[in-house]
Tab-separated table of C-alpha atoms and ligand atoms in Angstrom:
chain	number	residue	atom	x	y	z
A	1	UNK	CA	26.337	-14.949	-24.632
A	2	UNK	CA	23.681	-12.131	-23.195
A	3	UNK	CA	25.495	-9.093	-22.297
A	4	UNK	CA	25.046	-7.862	-18.542
A	5	UNK	CA	23.439	-4.862	-17.724
A	6	UNK	CA	26.198	-2.374	-16.460
A	7	UNK	CA	24.454	-0.432	-14.050
A	8	UNK	CA	22.895	-3.343	-12.316
A	9	UNK	CA	26.430	-4.184	-11.001
A	10	UNK	CA	27.932	-3.297	-7.889
A	11	UNK	CA	31.348	-1.539	-7.916
A	12	UNK	CA	33.768	-3.948	-6.782
A	13	UNK	CA	31.578	-6.004	-9.331
A	14	UNK	CA	32.371	-3.599	-12.420
A	15	UNK	CA	35.915	-3.395	-11.868
A	16	UNK	CA	36.600	-7.277	-11.778
A	17	UNK	CA	34.739	-7.537	-15.255
A	18	UNK	CA	37.257	-3.978	-16.121
A	19	UNK	CA	40.595	-6.115	-14.982
A	20	UNK	CA	39.774	-9.656	-16.902
A	21	UNK	CA	39.621	-6.459	-19.844
A	22	UNK	CA	43.279	-5.999	-19.037
A	23	UNK	CA	42.327	-2.688	-17.911
A	24	UNK	CA	44.169	-1.183	-14.412
A	25	UNK	CA	41.608	-1.235	-11.883
A	26	UNK	CA	40.747	3.061	-11.723
A	27	UNK	CA	39.273	2.726	-15.058
A	28	UNK	CA	36.556	0.821	-13.365
A	29	UNK	CA	36.332	3.868	-11.072
A	30	UNK	CA	36.106	6.492	-14.024
A	31	UNK	CA	33.383	4.265	-15.296
A	32	UNK	CA	31.381	3.908	-12.605
A	33	UNK	CA	31.294	8.022	-11.976
A	34	UNK	CA	30.256	8.386	-15.205
A	35	UNK	CA	26.850	5.676	-15.024
A	36	UNK	CA	26.371	6.738	-11.350
A	37	UNK	CA	27.132	10.477	-11.178
A	38	UNK	CA	27.581	12.149	-14.094
A	39	UNK	CA	24.182	10.241	-15.533
A	40	UNK	CA	26.216	9.751	-18.434
A	41	UNK	CA	23.036	8.589	-21.094
A	42	UNK	CA	26.154	6.369	-24.198
A	43	UNK	CA	29.000	4.877	-23.787
A	44	UNK	CA	30.533	8.157	-26.752
A	45	UNK	CA	30.220	10.691	-23.317
A	46	UNK	CA	32.948	8.970	-21.331
A	47	UNK	CA	35.764	11.559	-22.596
A	48	UNK	CA	38.314	10.712	-20.398
A	49	UNK	CA	38.221	6.660	-21.489
A	50	UNK	CA	40.612	5.537	-24.146
A	51	UNK	CA	38.352	4.552	-27.048
A	52	UNK	CA	39.643	1.186	-27.237
A	53	UNK	CA	37.453	0.029	-23.654
A	54	UNK	CA	34.280	2.158	-25.077
A	55	UNK	CA	34.266	-0.507	-27.439
A	56	UNK	CA	34.684	-2.856	-25.133
A	57	UNK	CA	32.157	-1.728	-23.227
A	58	UNK	CA	29.459	-1.635	-26.204
A	59	UNK	CA	30.569	-5.360	-27.600
A	60	UNK	CA	29.710	-6.236	-23.735
A	61	UNK	CA	27.455	-4.689	-22.329
A	62	UNK	CA	23.980	-3.464	-22.261
A	63	UNK	CA	23.785	0.472	-20.742
A	64	UNK	CA	19.876	1.013	-20.227
A	65	UNK	CA	18.473	4.698	-21.106
A	66	UNK	CA	14.294	5.619	-19.829
A	67	UNK	CA	12.444	7.834	-22.345
A	68	UNK	CA	9.345	9.744	-21.230
A	69	UNK	CA	7.025	8.913	-23.380
A	70	UNK	CA	3.947	11.211	-21.126
A	71	UNK	CA	5.112	13.661	-18.981
A	72	UNK	CA	2.222	15.322	-16.351
A	73	UNK	CA	3.093	18.678	-14.189
A	74	UNK	CA	0.928	19.711	-11.360
A	75	UNK	CA	-0.757	23.219	-11.489
A	76	UNK	CA	-0.495	23.072	-7.602
A	77	UNK	CA	1.984	22.123	-5.962
A	78	UNK	CA	4.756	21.500	-9.220
A	79	UNK	CA	4.571	17.823	-8.709
A	80	UNK	CA	5.150	15.644	-11.970
A	81	UNK	CA	4.392	12.110	-13.111
A	82	UNK	CA	6.167	10.183	-15.724
A	83	UNK	CA	5.480	7.617	-17.695
A	84	UNK	CA	8.788	5.907	-18.659
A	85	UNK	CA	9.316	4.099	-21.684
A	86	UNK	CA	11.240	0.164	-21.047
A	87	UNK	CA	13.957	-0.958	-23.649
A	88	UNK	CA	10.705	-4.274	-24.149
A	89	UNK	CA	8.031	-1.628	-24.878
A	90	UNK	CA	7.046	-1.598	-22.214
A	91	UNK	CA	5.603	1.388	-19.597
A	92	UNK	CA	6.256	2.302	-16.549
A	93	UNK	CA	5.355	5.148	-13.961
A	94	UNK	CA	7.196	7.133	-11.516
A	95	UNK	CA	7.181	10.490	-9.686
A	96	UNK	CA	8.775	13.768	-8.711
A	97	UNK	CA	8.069	15.543	-5.486
A	98	UNK	CA	9.040	18.650	-3.535
A	99	UNK	CA	9.194	18.916	-0.161
A	100	UNK	CA	10.673	21.316	1.823
A	101	UNK	CA	12.835	18.970	3.251
A	102	UNK	CA	13.996	17.956	-0.723
A	103	UNK	CA	13.019	16.147	-3.856
A	104	UNK	CA	11.875	12.721	-3.624
A	105	UNK	CA	11.634	9.859	-6.240
A	106	UNK	CA	8.326	7.295	-6.243
A	107	UNK	CA	9.547	4.217	-8.525
A	108	UNK	CA	8.159	1.676	-9.784
A	109	UNK	CA	9.485	-2.070	-8.936
A	110	UNK	CA	7.998	-4.527	-11.162
A	111	UNK	CA	5.785	-3.793	-14.332
A	112	UNK	CA	2.251	-4.468	-13.113
A	113	UNK	CA	2.013	-6.373	-9.989
A	114	UNK	CA	0.694	-9.725	-9.131
A	115	UNK	CA	-0.335	-9.430	-5.173
A	116	UNK	CA	-4.480	-8.502	-6.266
A	117	UNK	CA	-5.467	-5.777	-3.485
A	118	UNK	CA	-8.236	-5.029	-4.186
A	119	UNK	CA	-8.604	-0.610	-4.334
A	120	UNK	CA	-5.237	-0.931	-6.299
A	121	UNK	CA	-5.340	-0.192	-10.316
A	122	UNK	CA	-1.958	-1.318	-11.040
A	123	UNK	CA	-2.719	-5.138	-10.647
A	124	UNK	CA	-5.216	-5.166	-13.272
A	125	UNK	CA	-3.233	-6.609	-15.182
A	126	UNK	CA	-1.766	-8.683	-12.881
A	127	UNK	CA	1.997	-9.432	-13.395
A	128	UNK	CA	4.099	-8.252	-16.764
A	129	UNK	CA	8.084	-8.264	-15.535
A	130	UNK	CA	10.298	-7.246	-12.829
A	131	UNK	CA	12.427	-4.358	-13.024
A	132	UNK	CA	15.950	-4.778	-12.378
A	133	UNK	CA	18.595	-2.498	-10.630
A	134	UNK	CA	19.270	-0.457	-13.621
A	135	UNK	CA	15.760	0.234	-15.023
A	136	UNK	CA	14.720	1.519	-11.101
A	137	UNK	CA	18.022	3.039	-11.097
A	138	UNK	CA	16.948	4.994	-13.935
A	139	UNK	CA	13.517	6.086	-12.216
A	140	UNK	CA	15.799	8.009	-9.953
A	141	UNK	CA	18.888	9.294	-12.855
A	142	UNK	CA	16.162	10.336	-15.298
A	143	UNK	CA	14.118	12.224	-13.898
A	144	UNK	CA	17.227	14.968	-11.668
A	145	UNK	CA	18.503	15.245	-15.159
A	146	UNK	CA	15.620	16.299	-16.790
A	147	UNK	CA	14.631	18.523	-13.483
A	148	UNK	CA	18.392	19.496	-13.447
A	149	UNK	CA	17.115	19.190	-9.506
A	150	UNK	CA	18.876	16.566	-6.483
A	151	UNK	CA	17.579	13.602	-5.754
A	152	UNK	CA	17.103	13.186	-2.026
A	153	UNK	CA	14.464	11.322	-1.676
A	154	UNK	CA	13.282	7.856	-2.731
A	155	UNK	CA	10.017	5.817	-1.773
A	156	UNK	CA	9.907	2.464	-2.981
A	157	UNK	CA	5.564	3.203	-3.592
A	158	UNK	CA	4.969	2.143	-7.120
A	159	UNK	CA	3.715	-0.218	-8.966
A	160	UNK	CA	4.888	-3.467	-8.172
A	161	UNK	CA	4.941	-5.482	-4.611
A	162	UNK	CA	9.243	-4.624	-3.969
A	163	UNK	CA	10.074	-7.984	-2.368
A	164	UNK	CA	8.184	-9.435	-4.574
A	165	UNK	CA	11.532	-8.632	-6.562
A	166	UNK	CA	13.988	-9.281	-3.766
A	167	UNK	CA	17.370	-9.532	-5.383
A	168	UNK	CA	16.365	-6.166	-7.287
A	169	UNK	CA	15.102	-4.384	-4.893
A	170	UNK	CA	17.873	-4.956	-2.330
A	171	UNK	CA	21.063	-3.882	-5.113
A	172	UNK	CA	19.224	-0.923	-6.320
A	173	UNK	CA	18.616	-0.148	-2.499
A	174	UNK	CA	23.066	-0.853	-2.582
A	175	UNK	CA	23.277	1.047	-5.695
A	176	UNK	CA	21.720	4.096	-5.331
A	177	UNK	CA	23.167	4.195	-1.079
A	178	UNK	CA	26.848	3.778	-2.426
A	179	UNK	CA	28.838	6.379	-1.615
A	180	UNK	CA	30.632	6.631	-5.085
A	181	UNK	CA	26.157	7.183	-6.845
A	182	UNK	CA	24.200	9.377	-5.762
A	183	UNK	CA	24.749	8.467	-2.492
A	184	UNK	CA	20.946	8.701	-1.194
A	185	UNK	CA	21.130	7.501	2.861
A	186	UNK	CA	19.519	4.469	3.899
A	187	UNK	CA	17.424	7.050	5.989
A	188	UNK	CA	15.488	8.506	2.886
A	189	UNK	CA	14.789	5.582	1.064
A	190	UNK	CA	11.138	4.373	2.428
A	191	UNK	CA	10.188	0.626	0.641
A	192	UNK	CA	6.616	-0.526	1.244
A	193	UNK	CA	5.110	-4.083	1.647
A	194	UNK	CA	2.097	-5.487	1.260
A	195	UNK	CA	3.674	-7.886	3.994
A	196	UNK	CA	5.899	-10.910	2.583
A	197	UNK	CA	6.689	-12.123	6.164
A	198	UNK	CA	9.605	-14.533	4.424
A	199	UNK	CA	11.000	-11.242	2.561
A	200	UNK	CA	10.922	-8.758	4.808
A	201	UNK	CA	12.563	-11.610	7.475
A	202	UNK	CA	15.577	-12.131	4.965
A	203	UNK	CA	15.919	-7.650	4.532
A	204	UNK	CA	16.117	-7.927	8.411
A	205	UNK	CA	19.874	-9.813	7.703
A	206	UNK	CA	20.784	-7.060	5.074
A	207	UNK	CA	21.818	-4.873	7.344
A	208	UNK	CA	20.071	-1.830	5.696
A	209	UNK	CA	18.384	0.406	7.713
A	210	UNK	CA	16.019	2.478	5.603
A	211	UNK	CA	11.942	2.976	6.377
A	212	UNK	CA	9.523	-0.277	6.241
A	213	UNK	CA	6.211	0.618	5.453
A	214	UNK	CA	3.526	-2.200	5.858
A	215	UNK	CA	0.128	-1.325	3.684
A	216	UNK	CA	-1.962	-2.165	6.756
A	217	UNK	CA	-5.274	-0.975	5.752
A	218	UNK	CA	-7.309	-3.392	8.196
A	219	UNK	CA	-7.086	-3.919	11.256
A	220	UNK	CA	-8.276	-7.560	12.022
A	221	UNK	CA	-7.813	-10.481	9.381
A	222	UNK	CA	-11.139	-10.934	8.694
A	223	UNK	CA	-11.553	-7.470	7.045
A	224	UNK	CA	-8.006	-7.425	5.157
A	225	UNK	CA	-8.820	-10.643	3.859
A	226	UNK	CA	-11.054	-8.838	1.297
A	227	UNK	CA	-9.268	-6.322	0.326
A	228	UNK	CA	-5.506	-7.685	0.326
A	229	UNK	CA	-5.720	-11.150	-0.863
A	230	UNK	CA	-1.791	-12.001	0.464
A	231	UNK	CA	-3.661	-11.235	3.964
A	232	UNK	CA	-4.851	-15.184	3.507
A	233	UNK	CA	-1.542	-16.128	3.294
A	234	UNK	CA	0.257	-14.384	6.644
A	235	UNK	CA	-2.013	-13.151	9.401
A	236	UNK	CA	-1.704	-9.596	11.135
A	237	UNK	CA	0.282	-10.795	13.755
A	238	UNK	CA	2.439	-12.669	11.611
A	239	UNK	CA	3.483	-10.116	9.644
A	240	UNK	CA	3.293	-7.375	12.779
A	241	UNK	CA	6.323	-9.356	13.973
A	242	UNK	CA	8.403	-9.828	11.425
A	243	UNK	CA	8.092	-5.684	11.078
A	244	UNK	CA	9.216	-6.065	14.973
A	245	UNK	CA	11.572	-8.160	13.830
A	246	UNK	CA	12.996	-4.995	11.699
A	247	UNK	CA	12.820	-2.246	14.304
A	248	UNK	CA	14.631	-3.931	16.493
A	249	UNK	CA	17.453	-5.163	13.647
A	250	UNK	CA	17.703	-1.340	13.042
A	251	UNK	CA	16.306	1.055	14.882
A	252	UNK	CA	14.278	2.256	12.815
A	253	UNK	CA	10.557	3.153	13.477
A	254	UNK	CA	7.958	1.514	11.025
A	255	UNK	CA	4.778	2.883	9.303
A	256	UNK	CA	1.129	1.653	8.680
A	257	UNK	CA	-0.589	3.007	5.624
A	258	UNK	CA	-4.174	2.694	6.129
A	259	UNK	CA	-6.321	3.756	2.991
A	260	UNK	CA	-9.427	5.007	4.375
A	261	UNK	CA	-12.193	3.658	1.755
A	262	UNK	CA	-15.346	4.092	2.898
A	263	UNK	CA	-18.208	2.044	4.979
A	264	UNK	CA	-15.064	-0.699	4.238
A	265	UNK	CA	-12.568	0.088	7.007
A	266	UNK	CA	-13.471	3.518	8.508
A	267	UNK	CA	-15.496	2.992	11.064
A	268	UNK	CA	-14.584	4.258	15.110
A	269	UNK	CA	-14.762	0.711	15.983
A	270	UNK	CA	-11.742	-0.077	13.405
A	271	UNK	CA	-9.479	2.923	14.521
A	272	UNK	CA	-10.294	1.356	18.142
A	273	UNK	CA	-8.786	-1.872	16.962
A	274	UNK	CA	-6.069	-0.322	14.370
A	275	UNK	CA	-4.978	1.478	18.318
A	276	UNK	CA	-4.876	-1.877	20.107
A	277	UNK	CA	-2.944	-3.937	17.378
A	278	UNK	CA	-0.390	-1.217	16.798
A	279	UNK	CA	0.158	-0.664	20.340
A	280	UNK	CA	3.678	-0.571	21.440
A	281	UNK	CA	4.538	-1.810	17.933
A	282	UNK	CA	6.833	1.284	17.249
A	283	UNK	CA	5.670	2.517	14.703
A	284	UNK	CA	2.939	5.935	12.922
A	285	UNK	CA	0.316	5.276	10.957
A	286	UNK	CA	-0.309	6.840	7.220
A	287	UNK	CA	-4.162	8.192	6.776
A	288	UNK	CA	-4.696	7.521	2.435
A	289	UNK	CA	-7.282	8.299	1.710
A	290	UNK	CA	-8.577	5.619	-1.346
A	291	UNK	CA	-7.849	7.202	-4.844
A	292	UNK	CA	-11.184	5.160	-6.196
A	293	UNK	CA	-9.689	3.004	-9.251
A	294	UNK	CA	-12.961	3.432	-11.542
A	295	UNK	CA	-12.666	-0.615	-12.021
A	296	UNK	CA	-13.495	-0.787	-8.931
A	297	UNK	CA	-16.219	0.401	-6.999
A	298	UNK	CA	-14.919	1.320	-3.613
A	299	UNK	CA	-15.184	5.308	-2.496
A	300	UNK	CA	-13.147	7.108	-0.432
A	301	UNK	CA	-14.479	8.010	3.152
A	302	UNK	CA	-15.105	11.998	4.010
A	303	UNK	CA	-13.543	14.092	5.296
A	304	UNK	CA	-15.431	13.532	8.682
A	305	UNK	CA	-14.906	9.684	9.011
A	306	UNK	CA	-10.804	10.512	8.287
A	307	UNK	CA	-10.948	13.505	11.147
A	308	UNK	CA	-12.705	11.192	13.490
A	309	UNK	CA	-10.698	7.940	12.775
A	310	UNK	CA	-7.192	10.434	13.391
A	311	UNK	CA	-8.557	10.628	16.007
A	312	UNK	CA	-9.481	8.035	18.265
A	313	UNK	CA	-6.032	7.147	17.437
A	314	UNK	CA	-3.789	10.049	18.461
A	315	UNK	CA	-5.973	9.796	21.837
A	316	UNK	CA	-5.055	6.313	21.993
A	317	UNK	CA	-1.265	7.316	21.910
A	318	UNK	CA	-0.271	6.207	18.062
A	319	UNK	CA	1.390	8.618	16.456
A	320	UNK	CA	-0.925	8.894	12.760
A	321	UNK	CA	-0.927	11.955	9.582
A	322	UNK	CA	-2.961	12.181	7.304
A	323	UNK	CA	-0.628	12.248	3.873
A	324	UNK	CA	-0.916	15.142	2.001
A	325	UNK	CA	-1.945	14.375	-1.427
A	326	UNK	CA	0.199	15.860	-3.830
A	327	UNK	CA	-0.063	16.365	-7.762
A	328	UNK	CA	-4.422	15.850	-7.133
A	329	UNK	CA	-4.784	17.378	-10.656
A	330	UNK	CA	-2.554	14.614	-12.455
A	331	UNK	CA	-3.258	11.908	-10.239
A	332	UNK	CA	-5.990	9.666	-10.203
A	333	UNK	CA	-5.019	6.449	-8.347
A	334	UNK	CA	-1.161	4.613	-8.325
A	335	UNK	CA	-1.178	2.656	-11.536
A	336	UNK	CA	-3.589	5.103	-13.148
A	337	UNK	CA	-1.669	6.796	-15.521
A	338	UNK	CA	-0.415	3.568	-17.516
A	339	UNK	CA	-2.924	1.851	-17.382
A	340	UNK	CA	-5.082	4.121	-20.178
A	341	UNK	CA	-2.258	4.899	-22.021
A	342	UNK	CA	-1.853	1.026	-22.718
A	343	UNK	CA	-5.943	1.010	-23.149
A	344	UNK	CA	-6.182	4.139	-25.174
B	401	LIG	N1	3.066	-3.226	-2.573
B	401	LIG	C1	3.546	-2.203	-2.319
B	401	LIG	C2	3.781	-0.728	-2.588
B	401	LIG	C3	3.251	-0.717	-3.824
B	401	LIG	S1	1.874	1.154	-2.833
B	401	LIG	C4	2.535	-2.622	-0.990
B	401	LIG	O1	1.497	-2.929	-1.246
B	401	LIG	O2	2.742	-1.465	-0.330
B	401	LIG	C5	1.783	1.244	-2.582
B	401	LIG	C6	0.579	2.109	-1.524
B	401	LIG	O3	0.007	2.490	-2.361
B	401	LIG	C7	-0.002	0.827	-0.830
B	401	LIG	O4	0.358	1.039	0.221
B	401	LIG	C8	-1.225	0.164	-1.490
B	401	LIG	O5	-1.511	-0.117	-0.180
B	401	LIG	C9	-1.260	2.188	-2.053
B	401	LIG	N2	-2.403	1.985	-2.290
B	401	LIG	C10	-2.919	1.280	-4.174
B	401	LIG	N3	-3.310	1.825	-4.324
B	401	LIG	C11	-4.332	2.664	-3.225
B	401	LIG	C12	-5.453	3.495	-4.048
B	401	LIG	N4	-6.492	3.133	-4.719
B	401	LIG	N5	-5.759	4.048	-2.906
B	401	LIG	C13	-4.815	4.497	-2.077
B	401	LIG	N6	-3.323	3.915	-1.420
B	401	LIG	C14	-3.763	2.993	-2.778
């Protein structure tokens, strides 16, 4: 029988397994605490667990631990970019950022991605595989251990499309917000999607009031199709309606991400159209100057166009911010550290 990954289990699942071994139920609580609060990397560290049980755990479960293959630390703002090696040899990126409100980790949800957004480095080689909930938790646990600082915020905005890995993402969100674990508030978790409509609808029913961020990047279906293949499957109206359902169910205001690309989606006419599209949609726009990817010839909008774009939205009463860029000296576009590592 294939071993189960112990860190992916909910508390009640772990309890069921241990009771099957003939253990008293309280043992499950102790083991869970070692895994999700003390962030143990080996069963042998569990000092209050009997040796026989540790042997059984070893025999029946795997324990996912990520090893940093490379770390880059920004001299500008302390942002750290980690390249983690997975058990099967794949590598993924995670980023740690310090803000006045706390420390935030940006995690990857897949190795690669199959969504094909034209400006994105993570998708250039397609999807390799989904990450497990344990591998997503481990990105946070390892970073908290390595920095020695409590993580308070999570953004699921690294490589991958979270809703293309639906079951593991939901499991990850429940485990990371579990009070017997790191207990990160759902209000401090953001899930970013390119807009998979059936999964957004399904997510409405999970009862998880996180922040939903939609990657919009265009104000018309026509332009969006030139940037994001997913726009051929779902229209802007469909995806915005699904987001509206999420707002209605959770009361959580939406975020609309809009990467500004010179001469592609950054005109004032597009800002006007975007204002009309988002009027009454209960969200704010996050403008991101596009990170140029060397395999693509997209160019970042200049500062003046970005300011003008923002002013149009503001004049029309749409809340808007320009994303503060963290770790610019170590950045490159998302997914590029992994890419340069694989190709080297
Ligand atoms: N698949 C998810 C999350 C991953 S990417 C999604 O599509 O939302 C997180 C955000 O970064 C998305 O809004 C994505 O469109 C954007 N992004 C990707 N590559 C970028 C680049 N080169 N420059 C600016 N933003 C980029």
